Coordinates of C-alpha atoms in Angstrom, one line a residue:
M1 CA -95.9 91.4 51.7
H2 CA -93.7 92.1 54.8
Q3 CA -94.5 90.5 58.1
P4 CA -96.5 92.9 60.3
L5 CA -95.3 93.9 63.8
Y6 CA -97.3 93.2 67.0
P7 CA -99.5 96.1 67.6
F8 CA -98.6 98.5 70.4
T9 CA -102.2 98.8 71.6
A10 CA -102.5 95.0 71.8
L11 CA -99.9 94.8 74.6
V12 CA -101.5 93.6 77.8
G13 CA -100.6 95.4 81.0
Q14 CA -97.1 97.0 81.4
E15 CA -98.6 100.5 81.6
R16 CA -95.5 102.1 83.0
L17 CA -93.5 100.7 80.1
K18 CA -96.0 101.9 77.5
T19 CA -96.1 105.3 79.1
A20 CA -92.3 105.7 79.0
L21 CA -92.1 104.6 75.3
L22 CA -95.0 107.0 74.3
L23 CA -93.3 109.9 76.1
N24 CA -90.2 109.4 74.2
A25 CA -92.1 109.1 70.9
I26 CA -93.6 112.5 71.6
N27 CA -90.4 114.1 72.9
P28 CA -87.2 112.4 72.0
A29 CA -85.3 115.0 73.9
I30 CA -86.2 113.2 77.1
G31 CA -83.3 111.0 76.3
G32 CA -84.5 107.5 75.7
V33 CA -85.7 104.7 77.9
L34 CA -83.9 101.8 79.5
I35 CA -86.1 98.7 79.9
R36 CA -84.8 96.3 82.5
G37 CA -86.3 92.9 82.9
H38 CA -85.8 89.2 82.6
K39 CA -86.2 87.3 79.4
G40 CA -89.8 86.8 78.1
A41 CA -91.1 90.1 79.6
A42 CA -92.0 91.6 76.2
K43 CA -89.2 94.2 76.2
S44 CA -88.3 93.7 72.4
T45 CA -91.9 93.3 71.4
A46 CA -92.8 96.7 73.0
A47 CA -89.8 98.5 71.4
R48 CA -90.7 97.2 67.8
A49 CA -94.4 97.9 68.4
L50 CA -93.6 101.5 69.1
A51 CA -91.7 101.9 65.8
A52 CA -94.8 100.7 63.9
L53 CA -96.9 103.1 65.9
L54 CA -94.9 106.3 65.0
P55 CA -96.3 108.5 62.4
P56 CA -94.6 108.2 58.9
I57 CA -92.0 110.7 57.9
R58 CA -91.6 112.8 54.7
T59 CA -88.2 112.7 53.3
V60 CA -86.3 112.9 49.9
A61 CA -86.2 109.5 48.0
G62 CA -82.8 107.9 48.5
C63 CA -81.7 110.2 51.3
A64 CA -79.5 108.3 53.7
F65 CA -79.9 110.9 56.5
N66 CA -83.7 110.7 56.6
C67 CA -83.7 114.5 56.1
D68 CA -86.8 116.6 56.5
P69 CA -87.3 118.1 53.0
G70 CA -87.9 121.5 54.5
A71 CA -84.7 121.4 56.5
P72 CA -82.1 119.1 54.9
C73 CA -78.7 118.8 56.5
D74 CA -75.8 120.6 54.8
I75 CA -73.8 117.5 53.9
C76 CA -76.6 115.5 52.3
P77 CA -75.8 115.2 48.5
T78 CA -79.3 113.7 47.8
C79 CA -81.2 116.7 49.2
R80 CA -79.0 119.1 47.4
Q81 CA -80.2 117.9 44.0
P82 CA -82.6 120.2 42.2
D83 CA -84.9 117.5 40.9
R84 CA -85.3 115.7 44.2
E85 CA -88.4 113.5 44.7
V86 CA -90.2 113.8 48.1
E87 CA -91.8 110.5 49.5
T88 CA -93.5 109.4 52.7
R89 CA -92.2 106.3 54.4
P90 CA -92.5 104.6 57.8
A91 CA -90.4 105.9 60.6
P92 CA -87.1 104.0 60.7
F93 CA -86.4 101.3 63.1
V94 CA -82.7 100.5 63.4
T95 CA -81.3 97.7 65.5
L96 CA -77.7 98.2 66.7
P97 CA -75.8 94.9 66.8
L98 CA -73.5 94.3 69.7
G99 CA -70.5 93.7 67.6
A100 CA -70.8 97.1 65.8
T101 CA -67.7 99.2 65.4
E102 CA -67.6 102.9 66.1
D103 CA -67.2 103.6 62.4
R104 CA -70.4 101.7 61.7
V105 CA -72.2 103.7 64.3
V106 CA -71.2 107.2 63.7
G107 CA -70.1 106.9 59.9
T108 CA -66.8 107.1 58.2
L109 CA -65.1 108.2 55.0
D110 CA -66.8 107.3 51.7
I111 CA -64.0 105.5 50.0
Q112 CA -65.7 105.1 46.6
R113 CA -66.5 108.8 46.3
A114 CA -63.1 109.8 47.6
L115 CA -61.5 107.6 44.9
R116 CA -63.8 108.8 42.2
E117 CA -64.1 112.5 43.0
R118 CA -60.8 112.9 44.9
E119 CA -62.5 114.7 47.8
H120 CA -63.5 113.8 51.3
A121 CA -67.0 112.5 51.4
F122 CA -69.0 111.1 54.4
Q123 CA -70.6 107.7 54.5
P124 CA -73.4 107.8 57.1
G125 CA -73.7 105.2 59.8
V126 CA -76.3 103.9 62.2
L127 CA -77.0 107.2 63.8
A128 CA -78.0 108.8 60.5
A129 CA -80.2 105.8 59.6
A130 CA -82.1 106.2 62.8
H131 CA -82.7 109.9 62.5
R132 CA -86.5 110.7 63.1
G133 CA -87.1 107.1 64.1
V134 CA -86.1 104.5 66.7
L135 CA -82.7 103.2 67.6
Y136 CA -83.0 99.9 69.4
I137 CA -80.2 98.3 71.4
D138 CA -80.9 94.8 72.8
E139 CA -78.6 93.9 75.7
V140 CA -77.3 97.5 76.0
N141 CA -75.4 96.5 79.1
L142 CA -73.2 94.3 77.0
L143 CA -72.3 97.0 74.5
A144 CA -68.8 98.5 74.6
D145 CA -68.9 101.5 76.8
H146 CA -67.3 103.8 74.3
L147 CA -70.2 103.1 71.9
V148 CA -72.8 103.7 74.7
D149 CA -71.1 107.1 75.3
V150 CA -71.5 108.0 71.6
L151 CA -75.1 106.9 71.5
L152 CA -76.1 108.7 74.6
D153 CA -74.3 111.9 73.4
A154 CA -76.2 111.9 70.2
A155 CA -79.6 111.2 71.9
A156 CA -79.0 114.1 74.3
M157 CA -77.7 116.5 71.7
G158 CA -79.8 115.5 68.7
V159 CA -76.7 115.7 66.4
N160 CA -73.9 113.4 65.5
T161 CA -70.4 114.9 65.2
V162 CA -67.7 112.8 63.5
Q163 CA -64.0 114.0 63.5
R164 CA -61.6 112.0 61.5
E165 CA -58.1 112.8 60.1
G166 CA -58.7 115.4 57.5
F167 CA -62.4 116.0 57.9
A168 CA -65.2 116.8 60.4
V169 CA -68.9 116.3 59.9
T170 CA -72.1 117.2 61.8
H171 CA -75.5 115.9 61.0
P172 CA -78.9 115.7 62.8
A173 CA -79.5 112.5 64.8
R174 CA -82.8 112.8 66.6
F175 CA -84.2 109.4 67.5
V176 CA -86.0 107.5 70.2
L177 CA -83.3 105.6 72.0
I178 CA -84.6 102.3 73.5
G179 CA -82.2 100.0 75.3
T180 CA -83.2 96.7 76.9
M181 CA -81.1 94.5 79.3
N182 CA -81.4 91.6 81.6
P183 CA -80.0 92.8 85.0
E184 CA -78.7 89.2 85.7
E185 CA -76.3 89.6 82.9
G186 CA -74.7 92.7 84.5
D187 CA -75.7 96.3 85.0
L188 CA -74.6 99.5 83.2
R189 CA -72.1 101.7 84.9
P190 CA -73.8 104.4 87.0
Q191 CA -72.4 107.2 84.8
L192 CA -74.2 105.6 81.8
L193 CA -77.3 104.6 83.6
D194 CA -77.8 108.2 84.7
R195 CA -77.8 109.4 81.1
F196 CA -80.9 107.3 80.0
G197 CA -83.8 109.6 80.3
L198 CA -86.3 107.1 81.8
M199 CA -86.0 103.6 83.2
V200 CA -88.7 101.0 83.6
D201 CA -88.4 97.6 85.3
V202 CA -90.7 95.0 83.7
V203 CA -91.8 91.6 85.0
A204 CA -94.1 89.1 83.5
P205 CA -97.6 89.4 84.9
T206 CA -98.5 87.3 87.9
D207 CA -102.3 87.5 87.5
P208 CA -103.4 84.2 85.8
A209 CA -106.2 85.9 83.9
E210 CA -103.8 88.6 82.6
R211 CA -101.2 85.8 81.6
A212 CA -103.9 83.9 79.8
E213 CA -104.9 87.0 77.8
V214 CA -101.3 87.5 76.8
V215 CA -101.1 84.0 75.5
R216 CA -104.4 84.3 73.8
R217 CA -103.5 87.4 71.9
R218 CA -100.0 86.1 71.0
L219 CA -101.4 82.9 69.5
A220 CA -104.0 84.9 67.5
F221 CA -101.2 87.0 66.2
E222 CA -99.1 84.0 65.2
R223 CA -102.1 82.3 63.6
D224 CA -102.9 85.2 61.3
P225 CA -100.7 88.3 61.8
H226 CA -102.5 90.4 59.1
A227 CA -106.0 89.8 60.5
F228 CA -104.8 90.4 64.1
V229 CA -103.2 93.8 63.1
A230 CA -106.4 94.8 61.2
T231 CA -108.3 94.1 64.4
W232 CA -106.3 96.7 66.3
Q233 CA -105.9 99.2 63.4
A234 CA -108.5 101.6 64.8
E235 CA -106.8 101.8 68.2
E236 CA -103.4 102.1 66.5
E237 CA -104.6 105.0 64.4
A238 CA -106.2 106.8 67.4
L239 CA -103.1 106.5 69.4
R240 CA -100.9 107.7 66.5
A241 CA -103.1 110.8 66.1
R242 CA -102.7 111.4 69.8
I243 CA -98.9 111.3 69.5
V244 CA -99.0 113.9 66.7
A245 CA -101.3 116.1 68.6
A246 CA -99.1 115.9 71.7
R247 CA -96.0 116.9 69.6
E248 CA -97.8 119.9 68.4
R249 CA -99.1 120.8 71.9
L250 CA -95.8 120.3 73.7
P251 CA -94.2 123.7 73.0
H252 CA -97.2 125.4 74.5
V253 CA -97.2 123.5 77.8
H254 CA -96.5 125.7 80.9
L255 CA -94.8 124.6 84.1
D256 CA -94.8 127.3 86.8
D257 CA -92.0 128.3 89.1
E258 CA -93.6 126.8 92.0
M259 CA -93.8 123.4 90.3
L260 CA -90.2 123.7 89.1
A261 CA -89.1 124.4 92.8
F262 CA -91.0 121.3 93.9
I263 CA -89.2 119.2 91.1
A264 CA -85.9 120.5 92.4
G265 CA -87.0 119.6 96.0
L266 CA -87.9 116.1 94.9
C267 CA -84.4 115.6 93.4
V268 CA -82.8 116.8 96.6
E269 CA -84.9 114.7 98.8
F270 CA -84.1 111.5 96.8
E271 CA -80.4 112.4 96.8
V272 CA -79.8 112.2 93.1
E273 CA -76.5 113.4 91.8
G274 CA -76.1 116.3 89.2
L275 CA -78.9 118.2 87.6
R276 CA -79.8 115.8 84.8
A277 CA -82.7 114.4 86.9
D278 CA -84.1 117.8 87.4
I279 CA -84.0 118.7 83.7
T280 CA -85.4 115.3 82.6
L281 CA -88.2 115.4 85.2
Y282 CA -89.2 118.8 83.9
K283 CA -89.3 117.6 80.2
T284 CA -91.1 114.4 81.2
A285 CA -93.8 116.2 83.2
C286 CA -94.4 118.6 80.3
T287 CA -94.7 115.8 77.9
L288 CA -97.2 114.0 80.1
A289 CA -99.3 117.0 80.2
A290 CA -99.2 117.3 76.4
F291 CA -100.1 113.7 76.1
H292 CA -103.1 114.2 78.3
E293 CA -104.3 117.1 76.2
R294 CA -103.3 119.8 78.7
T295 CA -101.1 122.9 78.4
H296 CA -100.2 123.1 82.2
V297 CA -98.4 120.5 84.3
T298 CA -100.2 119.1 87.4
P299 CA -98.8 117.4 90.5
D300 CA -99.9 114.1 89.1
D301 CA -97.7 114.6 86.0
V302 CA -94.7 115.3 88.3
R303 CA -95.5 112.2 90.3
T304 CA -95.7 109.9 87.3
A305 CA -92.6 111.4 85.8
A306 CA -90.6 110.9 89.1
E307 CA -91.3 107.2 89.0
L308 CA -89.7 107.0 85.6
V309 CA -86.8 109.4 86.1
L310 CA -85.6 109.0 89.7
P311 CA -85.1 105.3 90.6
H312 CA -82.0 104.7 88.5
R313 CA -80.4 108.0 89.6
Q314 CA -80.6 107.6 93.3
R315 CA -77.4 106.9 95.2
R316 CA -77.3 103.2 96.1
Q317 CA -74.9 100.6 97.5
P318 CA -73.4 97.8 95.4
F319 CA -75.9 95.0 94.7
E320 CA -78.8 97.3 95.6
Q321 CA -81.4 97.4 92.7
P322 CA -82.8 100.7 91.5
R323 CA -86.1 101.4 93.3
L324 CA -88.1 104.3 94.5
D325 CA -89.6 104.7 97.9
R326 CA -93.2 105.4 96.8
E327 CA -94.5 106.0 100.3
R328 CA -92.0 108.7 100.7
L329 CA -93.0 110.1 97.4
D330 CA -96.6 110.1 98.3
D331 CA -95.8 112.0 101.5
L332 CA -93.9 114.7 99.6
M333 CA -96.8 115.0 97.1
R334 CA -99.2 115.3 99.9
D335 CA -97.2 118.1 101.5
F336 CA -97.0 120.0 98.3
T337 CA -100.6 119.6 97.2
E338 CA -101.9 120.6 100.7
T339 CA -99.8 123.8 101.0
P340 CA -100.2 125.7 97.8
P341 CA -103.5 126.3 96.0
S342 CA -104.8 123.2 94.2
A343 CA -103.5 122.7 90.6
D344 CA -106.7 120.7 89.5
G345 CA -104.9 117.5 90.1
H346 CA -106.0 114.8 92.4
D347 CA -104.2 112.1 94.4
S348 CA -102.8 109.4 92.3
P349 CA -102.9 105.8 93.5
S350 CA -99.6 104.3 94.1
S351 CA -98.5 101.8 91.4
P352 CA -97.6 98.2 92.5
D353 CA -94.2 98.4 94.1
G354 CA -91.3 96.7 92.4
D355 CA -89.3 95.9 95.5
S356 CA -86.8 93.2 94.9
P357 CA -86.9 90.4 97.6
Q358 CA -84.3 90.6 100.3
A359 CA -82.0 87.8 100.9
D360 CA -82.9 85.5 103.7
G361 CA -80.7 85.7 106.8
A362 CA -77.9 83.1 106.9
D363 CA -78.4 80.0 108.9
E364 CA -75.8 77.8 110.3
E365 CA -75.0 76.3 106.9
T366 CA -74.1 79.7 105.3
F367 CA -72.1 82.8 106.4
A368 CA -73.8 86.2 106.3
P369 CA -72.3 89.5 105.2
S370 CA -71.0 91.9 107.8
P371 CA -71.4 95.7 107.4
T372 CA -68.3 97.2 105.8
V373 CA -67.2 100.1 103.8
A374 CA -66.9 99.8 100.1
P375 CA -63.7 101.2 98.8
R376 CA -62.2 101.2 95.4
I377 CA -59.4 98.7 95.0
E378 CA -56.6 99.1 92.5
V379 CA -54.0 96.4 92.1
V380 CA -50.4 97.7 91.5
G381 CA -47.9 95.3 90.2
T382 CA -44.1 95.7 90.9
A383 CA -43.2 95.2 87.3
S384 CA -45.8 97.4 85.7
P385 CA -47.1 101.0 86.3
P386 CA -50.2 101.5 88.4
R387 CA -53.6 101.2 86.8
P388 CA -55.3 104.5 86.6
H389 CA -58.5 105.1 88.4
G390 CA -61.6 104.3 86.5
R391 CA -63.6 101.4 85.1
R392 CA -60.9 99.8 82.9
A393 CA -57.3 99.9 82.1
V394 CA -56.7 101.4 78.7
T395 CA -54.8 99.2 76.2
A396 CA -53.3 101.1 73.2
E397 CA -53.3 98.0 71.0
S398 CA -56.7 96.5 71.0
T399 CA -58.6 94.6 68.3
R400 CA -61.8 96.5 69.3
G401 CA -62.4 99.9 70.6
R402 CA -62.2 103.6 69.6
Y403 CA -60.1 104.3 66.5
V404 CA -57.6 107.0 67.6
R405 CA -54.9 107.1 64.9
A406 CA -53.4 105.1 62.0
V407 CA -50.0 103.7 61.3
R408 CA -48.5 102.3 58.1
D409 CA -48.8 98.6 57.9
S410 CA -48.8 96.7 54.6
N411 CA -50.1 93.4 56.2
T412 CA -53.1 94.8 58.1
T413 CA -56.6 93.5 57.8
D414 CA -58.0 96.3 59.9
I415 CA -57.6 99.0 57.3
A416 CA -57.6 102.7 58.2
F417 CA -59.2 103.7 54.8
D418 CA -58.8 107.5 55.3
A419 CA -55.1 107.3 56.0
T420 CA -54.6 104.7 53.2
L421 CA -56.4 106.9 50.7
R422 CA -54.4 110.0 51.6
A423 CA -51.2 107.9 51.1
A424 CA -52.3 106.9 47.6
L425 CA -53.4 110.5 46.7
A426 CA -50.1 111.8 48.0
R427 CA -48.5 109.7 45.2
G428 CA -50.9 111.1 42.7
E429 CA -52.7 107.9 42.2
T430 CA -56.2 106.6 42.7
D431 CA -55.2 102.9 42.7
I432 CA -54.2 101.8 46.3
Q433 CA -51.0 99.8 46.5
R434 CA -49.9 97.6 49.4
E435 CA -47.4 100.2 50.5
D436 CA -50.2 102.7 51.0
L437 CA -51.9 100.5 53.6
H438 CA -52.4 101.9 57.1
R439 CA -53.7 100.1 60.1
K440 CA -56.2 101.5 62.7
V441 CA -54.8 101.9 66.2
R442 CA -57.7 101.4 68.5
E443 CA -57.8 102.5 72.1
G444 CA -59.7 99.7 74.0
R445 CA -60.6 99.3 77.6
T446 CA -60.2 95.9 79.3
G447 CA -61.8 95.0 82.5
T448 CA -60.0 93.0 85.3
L449 CA -61.2 89.4 85.9
I450 CA -61.5 88.9 89.7
V451 CA -61.6 85.3 90.8
F452 CA -62.6 84.8 94.3
V453 CA -61.3 81.4 95.6
V454 CA -63.1 80.9 99.0
D455 CA -62.2 78.1 101.5
A456 CA -65.5 76.8 102.8
S457 CA -64.1 73.7 104.5
G458 CA -64.5 72.8 108.1
S459 CA -61.2 74.6 109.0
M460 CA -62.9 77.9 108.3
A461 CA -66.3 76.9 109.7
A462 CA -66.2 79.2 112.7
R463 CA -69.1 81.6 112.0
R464 CA -67.4 84.9 112.9
R465 CA -64.3 84.1 110.8
M466 CA -66.7 83.4 107.9
E467 CA -68.3 86.7 108.4
A468 CA -65.1 88.5 108.3
A469 CA -64.0 86.6 105.2
K470 CA -67.2 87.3 103.4
G471 CA -67.0 91.0 104.4
A472 CA -63.7 91.2 102.6
V473 CA -65.1 89.5 99.5
L474 CA -68.1 91.8 99.4
T475 CA -65.7 94.8 99.8
L476 CA -63.9 93.7 96.6
L477 CA -67.1 92.8 94.9
G478 CA -68.3 96.4 95.6
D479 CA -65.3 97.7 93.6
A480 CA -66.0 95.3 90.8
Y481 CA -69.6 96.7 90.7
R482 CA -68.2 100.2 90.2
Q483 CA -65.5 99.2 87.8
R484 CA -67.6 96.9 85.8
D485 CA -65.1 94.1 86.0
D486 CA -65.8 90.5 85.5
V487 CA -66.1 88.3 88.5
A488 CA -65.9 84.5 89.2
L489 CA -66.3 82.4 92.2
V490 CA -64.5 79.2 93.1
A491 CA -65.4 77.5 96.4
F492 CA -63.6 74.4 97.9
R493 CA -64.8 72.0 100.5
G494 CA -65.1 68.3 100.9
P495 CA -63.4 66.2 98.2
Q496 CA -63.0 68.9 95.5
A497 CA -63.3 72.5 94.5
Q498 CA -66.2 73.8 92.4
V499 CA -66.7 76.8 90.1
L500 CA -69.9 78.3 91.7
L501 CA -70.0 81.2 89.2
P502 CA -68.1 81.4 85.9
P503 CA -66.8 84.8 84.8
T504 CA -69.7 87.3 84.6
H505 CA -70.4 91.0 84.6
S506 CA -73.1 90.5 87.2
V507 CA -71.8 90.9 90.7
E508 CA -75.3 90.4 91.9
L509 CA -75.0 86.8 90.9
A510 CA -71.6 86.5 92.7
E511 CA -73.2 88.0 95.9
R512 CA -76.1 85.6 95.7
A513 CA -73.7 82.6 95.3
L514 CA -71.8 83.8 98.4
Q515 CA -75.0 84.1 100.4
T516 CA -75.8 80.5 100.0
L517 CA -72.3 79.1 100.2
P518 CA -72.3 75.9 102.2
T519 CA -69.5 75.1 104.6
G520 CA -67.9 72.1 106.3
G521 CA -65.7 69.2 105.3
R522 CA -62.1 68.8 104.3
T523 CA -59.8 71.3 102.4
P524 CA -59.1 70.5 98.7
L525 CA -56.8 73.5 98.3
A526 CA -54.6 72.0 95.6
H527 CA -57.6 71.2 93.4
A528 CA -59.0 74.8 94.1
L529 CA -55.8 76.4 92.6
T530 CA -55.7 73.9 89.8
L531 CA -59.2 74.6 88.9
T532 CA -58.6 78.4 89.2
G533 CA -55.7 78.0 86.7
E534 CA -57.9 76.3 84.2
L535 CA -60.6 79.0 84.6
V536 CA -58.1 81.7 84.0
A537 CA -56.6 80.0 81.0
Q538 CA -60.1 79.6 79.4
A539 CA -60.9 83.3 80.1
R540 CA -57.7 84.5 78.5
R541 CA -58.3 82.6 75.3
A542 CA -61.2 85.0 74.7
A543 CA -59.4 88.1 76.0
P544 CA -55.6 87.6 76.2
E545 CA -54.9 91.1 77.3
R546 CA -57.3 91.1 80.3
P547 CA -55.6 91.3 83.7
V548 CA -56.5 88.8 86.4
L549 CA -56.7 89.2 90.2
V550 CA -57.1 86.0 92.2
V551 CA -58.4 86.7 95.7
L552 CA -57.7 83.5 97.9
I553 CA -59.3 83.2 101.4
T554 CA -57.9 80.3 103.3
D555 CA -55.8 79.3 106.3
G556 CA -53.7 77.2 104.0
K557 CA -54.3 73.8 105.7
A558 CA -54.6 71.7 102.7
N559 CA -55.5 68.0 103.5
V560 CA -56.9 66.5 100.3
P561 CA -54.4 64.9 97.9
L562 CA -54.3 65.6 94.2
D563 CA -53.3 62.8 91.8
G564 CA -51.8 60.9 94.7
R565 CA -49.4 63.7 95.6
D566 CA -48.9 65.1 99.2
P567 CA -51.7 67.7 99.7
W568 CA -49.3 70.6 100.6
Q569 CA -46.7 69.9 97.9
A570 CA -49.4 69.6 95.3
T571 CA -50.9 73.0 96.6
L572 CA -47.4 74.7 96.2
A573 CA -47.0 73.3 92.8
A574 CA -50.5 74.6 91.7
A575 CA -49.7 78.0 93.2
E576 CA -46.4 78.2 91.3
H577 CA -48.1 77.2 88.0
L578 CA -50.7 79.9 88.6
A579 CA -48.0 82.5 89.3
A580 CA -46.4 81.6 86.0
A581 CA -49.6 82.7 84.3
Q582 CA -48.9 86.2 85.4
V583 CA -51.9 86.8 87.6
A584 CA -52.0 89.1 90.6
A585 CA -52.8 87.3 93.8
L586 CA -54.1 88.4 97.2
V587 CA -54.2 85.9 100.0
L588 CA -56.4 86.6 103.0
D589 CA -55.1 84.4 105.8
T590 CA -57.8 83.2 108.1
E591 CA -55.4 81.2 110.4
Q592 CA -55.9 81.9 114.2
G593 CA -54.7 80.6 117.5
M594 CA -51.5 80.6 119.6
V595 CA -49.7 78.0 117.3
R596 CA -49.7 78.9 113.6
H597 CA -48.2 77.0 110.7
G598 CA -47.9 79.9 108.4
R599 CA -49.0 78.0 105.4
A600 CA -51.0 80.9 103.9
A601 CA -47.9 83.2 103.9
E602 CA -46.0 80.4 102.1
L603 CA -48.8 80.1 99.6
A604 CA -48.7 83.9 99.0
T605 CA -44.9 83.6 98.3
A606 CA -45.5 80.8 95.9
L607 CA -48.2 82.9 94.1
H608 CA -45.9 85.9 94.0
G609 CA -48.8 87.7 95.7
V610 CA -49.8 89.8 98.8
H611 CA -50.3 88.1 102.1
I612 CA -52.7 89.8 104.5
P613 CA -53.3 88.0 107.9
L614 CA -56.8 88.4 109.3
D615 CA -55.9 88.8 113.0
T616 CA -59.1 90.6 113.7
L617 CA -62.6 89.4 113.0
S618 CA -63.9 92.7 111.7
A619 CA -64.5 93.2 108.0
E620 CA -63.8 96.9 108.5
E621 CA -60.3 96.1 109.9
V622 CA -59.7 93.6 107.0
V623 CA -60.4 96.4 104.6
Q624 CA -58.1 98.8 106.5
R625 CA -55.3 96.2 106.3
I626 CA -55.8 95.9 102.6
R627 CA -55.8 99.6 102.1
Q628 CA -52.6 100.1 104.1
H629 CA -50.7 97.4 102.3
G630 CA -48.2 98.7 99.8
G631 CA -49.0 96.2 97.1
V632 CA -52.7 97.1 96.8
R633 CA -53.8 100.6 96.6
M634 CA -57.4 101.6 97.7
S635 CA -59.4 104.8 98.0
R636 CA -62.6 105.5 99.3
T637 CA -65.4 106.7 97.0

């Protein structure tokens, strides 16, 4: 007997999360739901519980595409058989592993049938297996972007199209897409975030009684899962019947032109980009009406839908978390309901606001950010062509990424089966020989690792200089936010340097580390560069092809020896060693005063990098200097 899943109706609280999941279960065309929250907030439990709640599906026994017997897809060999057997089985729940390849997701050539029958045949992938069920992606923010693109395309279109050399296949792929993520581990690019139909932020309950009830139910489930599930069976069946009824009612739901104009006005007021928000808001409001057993949409439906559709689509600054101004939404709803005739709706109480806490102002021990523009930065090396604009640099020879073509390679382990098979068939053979082997050429995208090395010693303790330095760092972090690069932070003060933040996708963590960066003490610059070199070497062991940019903010006044050597000579040696590792370097020189030693400029030369003196104290002017410099190209967004 299989292990039962935790019942959906037994979930405590999390009403907005449950609503978003149920709406997608009724209408997968909404485009899925992204669940953001820290670990232990029941994200995975809710996703799996929804799958168990879905009505069972009728399909042909052995069908790999989960075809509806009344409308099988054209390429399904099982459903084309005259003596097919129809069966009823639970709606599929498919978990996509983070390490999945594109072929595993979309499907590929069926090698066995091709060899046996000498014809192109399709082997379905994850998207076919999830058809008419749930496709679940844990930690979707860590999934390769090209796979996220494929998944979101299929979720929006309801079909999966595969084009490989020699054949093209299209099959239905309608599923409830559920992605979960912990925002501390990095965010999705805005382009991908916008394509999730709904988004919900979840947090663990703060009410002691509610938390106690969560624990009580969970322990009861673990003690006797089957008995616990039986306790909730009536509620599950009732909710399942309600989903079926809502699906049948949905095509008959009406949303009038006046309400549609109001939806468009909401999207304009909240400054969302594109029209996807308008369309999704329309679909979600109609689905809410169907779920509440109505055939017309009320203002309350639109308001509830707006809280799920708009927050992640609003324009926002780097490090700003998605949120919706609910007071503003209430005002707009009030204006709408007071002007036209009543649509039988009533005012809906505002949900608890999920505002994220603002960082405390900096005191004398920290340096605070200065307002600055947020340009896009692009490092241009003298020995290599400029990087194209966009999130990542394209690498034609990548071990992971999208399969773009095949080349003959008798020693490959990443076999391009389609091209290999064609080579064998061209010889008139079905046995593959070594000389037939072809290797997949994959187009990968690799992000830049940006290592911020910040001098927090007493030589930089002047508050205004620290503000300017931090403004420059936040400018570059703003670009990392858009480009989805990795960032790391090394700070040095007192006797040694310290890695405050190892390489991470989360620029929020980097910004937080900068907010609380202590200052004062001596300047262990040589140790900072040595530690940076070790960090870069370790990162490159995992991703050798990844470019690295070191942003060093210092006045160059090293005064802490390293291994008994003169502080300055040890610093130059560490800089030359770092330059030999082929990293790009940007030195922001904070030295001021009538008499200057020019150590930061010497350091930039040793690093083979770019030297930018911070003659002014304005972060805006720092950004302008970087933009004007020939070695670093920047553009405003």
